[in-house]
Amino acid sequence: MPVAAQSDWVGDKRPMMGTEVTVYLWSDDADKGQALVEEIFQEVARIDRLMSTYKDGSEISEINRSAANSPLVVGQELLHLIRRSLDISVLTQGAFDITYDSVGQHYDFRLNQRPDEATIQSELERTDYRLVELDDRAATIFFQREGVRINLGGIAKGYVVERGIDILRCKGVRNAIVTAGGDSRLLGDRRGRPWMVGIRDPRADGEVAISVPLEDEAISTSGDYERFFDEDGIRYHHIIRPGTGTPASGVHSATVFGPDAVLTDALSTSVFVMGVDKGLRLIATLPDYESIVIDAEGLVYYSDGLQRPDHASSQ
Ligand code: ADP
Ligand code: MG
């Protein structure tokens, strides 16, 4: 006699893309659910092979090696994500800039290395998204200057979780969460209650500062605690201000939520770079997006569409 399929939550987590990726979903058939979980990890691995600058064989590494010589044909997927990145650079007035890597490549947060002033100055000449020419019709990319490098680290994890949820939705899943480091995309709710997504306390390892109830949305946090080293009381971390070639200061973490994980990922990095005032003003122009910023004093700021929890009852 066949055994009846069991409905249950299934999931797994794995170290991938330099962080932890988790997939968690409700399935009417736990075995089929497990197979779907596996499929999502395969998809993450595929995207990482395409977009990782740490892999010499990736398409992005090929672009960085040769797009300054002559226009190079790129696959549709990468073309789209680079196009979106360039559009977000315009939207954020250059705070988000995938050419940050021209100078960013000289930081090594594991070896506590950072570029000297002369290196920063010379690489700043190659740090400008306007040096990237994308021809959507010919599907080519061209760098106007030798030595320009692009890196999708500020947007690729958002893309991965968005893709993961797309696949699950197409397969009929109705409740799921896919997370890659600081980026999560939720499908539906947690069967009758919202997903509670925690925003880390930027200075207390493993502690949650704020929990946000969300359904069917994406949420991304950029923090100065993810990859960093401290030197003479200064924190050198992985979110680079493209105008100066140095880590952005003033903010400890920036969280953005809204419908599209690609955008929440890029915007969390952008708000971090732009700072509390400019960052929240940008979010105010985007109707479906909200933000919570924790500044360098530990003060918490909310975008206009959110009610501060301490004021909720008086409003
Ligand atoms: P995390 O990688 O911790 O999720 P983010 O989403 O903020 O955090 O992405 C940070 C990554 O974005 C960096 O590791 C780097 O690859 C890339 N990056 C850093 N500065 C910028 C910038 N100004 N514009 C675009 N990408 C950036
Ligand atoms: Mg981001």
Coordinates of N, CA and C and ligand atoms in Angstrom, one line a residue, residues 95-97 100 151 153-154 157 182-183 221-222 226-227 238-240 242 265 268-269 273, ligand 1:
A95 N 25.5 56.4 -5.8 CA 25.8 55.7 -4.6 C 26.0 54.2 -4.8
F96 N 25.1 53.7 -5.7 CA 25.3 52.3 -6.1 C 26.0 52.3 -7.4
D97 N 27.2 51.6 -7.4 CA 28.0 51.6 -8.6 C 28.8 50.4 -8.7
Y100 N 32.6 50.1 -8.5 CA 33.3 50.3 -7.2 C 34.5 49.4 -7.1
N151 N 31.6 44.4 -10.3 CA 31.3 43.4 -9.3 C 29.8 43.5 -8.9
G153 N 28.4 42.1 -6.4 CA 28.2 41.7 -5.0 C 27.1 42.4 -4.3
G154 N 26.8 43.6 -4.7 CA 25.7 44.4 -4.1 C 24.3 44.1 -4.6
K157 N 22.9 38.7 -4.7 CA 22.2 37.8 -3.7 C 20.7 38.1 -3.7
G182 N 22.4 38.7 3.9 CA 21.4 39.7 4.4 C 20.2 39.9 3.5
D183 N 20.0 39.0 2.5 CA 18.9 39.2 1.6 C 17.9 38.0 1.7
T221 N 19.4 43.6 4.2 CA 20.1 44.5 5.2 C 21.6 44.5 4.7
S222 N 22.2 45.7 4.7 CA 23.6 45.9 4.5 C 24.2 46.4 5.8
E226 N 29.6 42.7 8.3 CA 29.6 41.5 7.5 C 31.0 41.1 7.1
R227 N 31.8 42.0 6.5 CA 33.1 41.8 6.1 C 33.9 43.1 6.5
H238 N 33.1 46.5 3.8 CA 33.0 46.1 2.4 C 32.0 47.0 1.6
I239 N 31.4 48.0 2.2 CA 30.5 48.9 1.5 C 31.3 50.2 1.2
I240 N 31.6 50.4 -0.1 CA 32.5 51.4 -0.5 C 31.7 52.6 -1.1
P242 N 31.6 55.2 -3.7 CA 32.3 55.3 -5.0 C 33.0 56.6 -5.2
D265 N 18.0 44.7 -2.4 CA 19.5 44.4 -2.2 C 20.3 45.6 -2.6
S268 N 19.6 48.6 -0.3 CA 20.2 48.6 1.1 C 21.6 49.1 1.0
T269 N 22.3 48.6 0.0 CA 23.7 49.1 -0.2 C 23.7 50.6 -0.4
V273 N 25.3 53.8 1.8 CA 26.3 54.8 1.3 C 25.7 56.2 1.4
Ligands
ADP1 P1 26.0 41.8 1.9 O1 27.0 41.4 0.8 O2 26.5 41.7 3.2 O3 24.6 41.3 1.7 P2 25.4 44.3 0.6 O4 24.2 43.9 -0.1 O5 25.4 45.7 1.1 O6 25.8 43.4 1.7 O7 26.5 44.1 -0.5 C1 27.8 44.5 -0.2 C2 28.6 44.2 -1.4 O8 28.3 45.1 -2.4 C3 30.1 44.3 -1.2 O9 30.7 43.2 -0.7 C4 30.6 44.6 -2.6 O10 30.7 43.4 -3.3 C5 29.4 45.4 -3.2 N1 29.5 46.9 -3.1 C6 30.3 47.6 -2.1 N2 30.1 48.9 -2.3 C7 29.3 49.1 -3.4 C8 28.7 50.2 -4.0 N3 28.9 51.4 -3.6 N4 27.9 50.0 -5.1 C9 27.6 48.7 -5.5 N5 28.1 47.6 -4.9 C10 28.9 47.8 -3.9

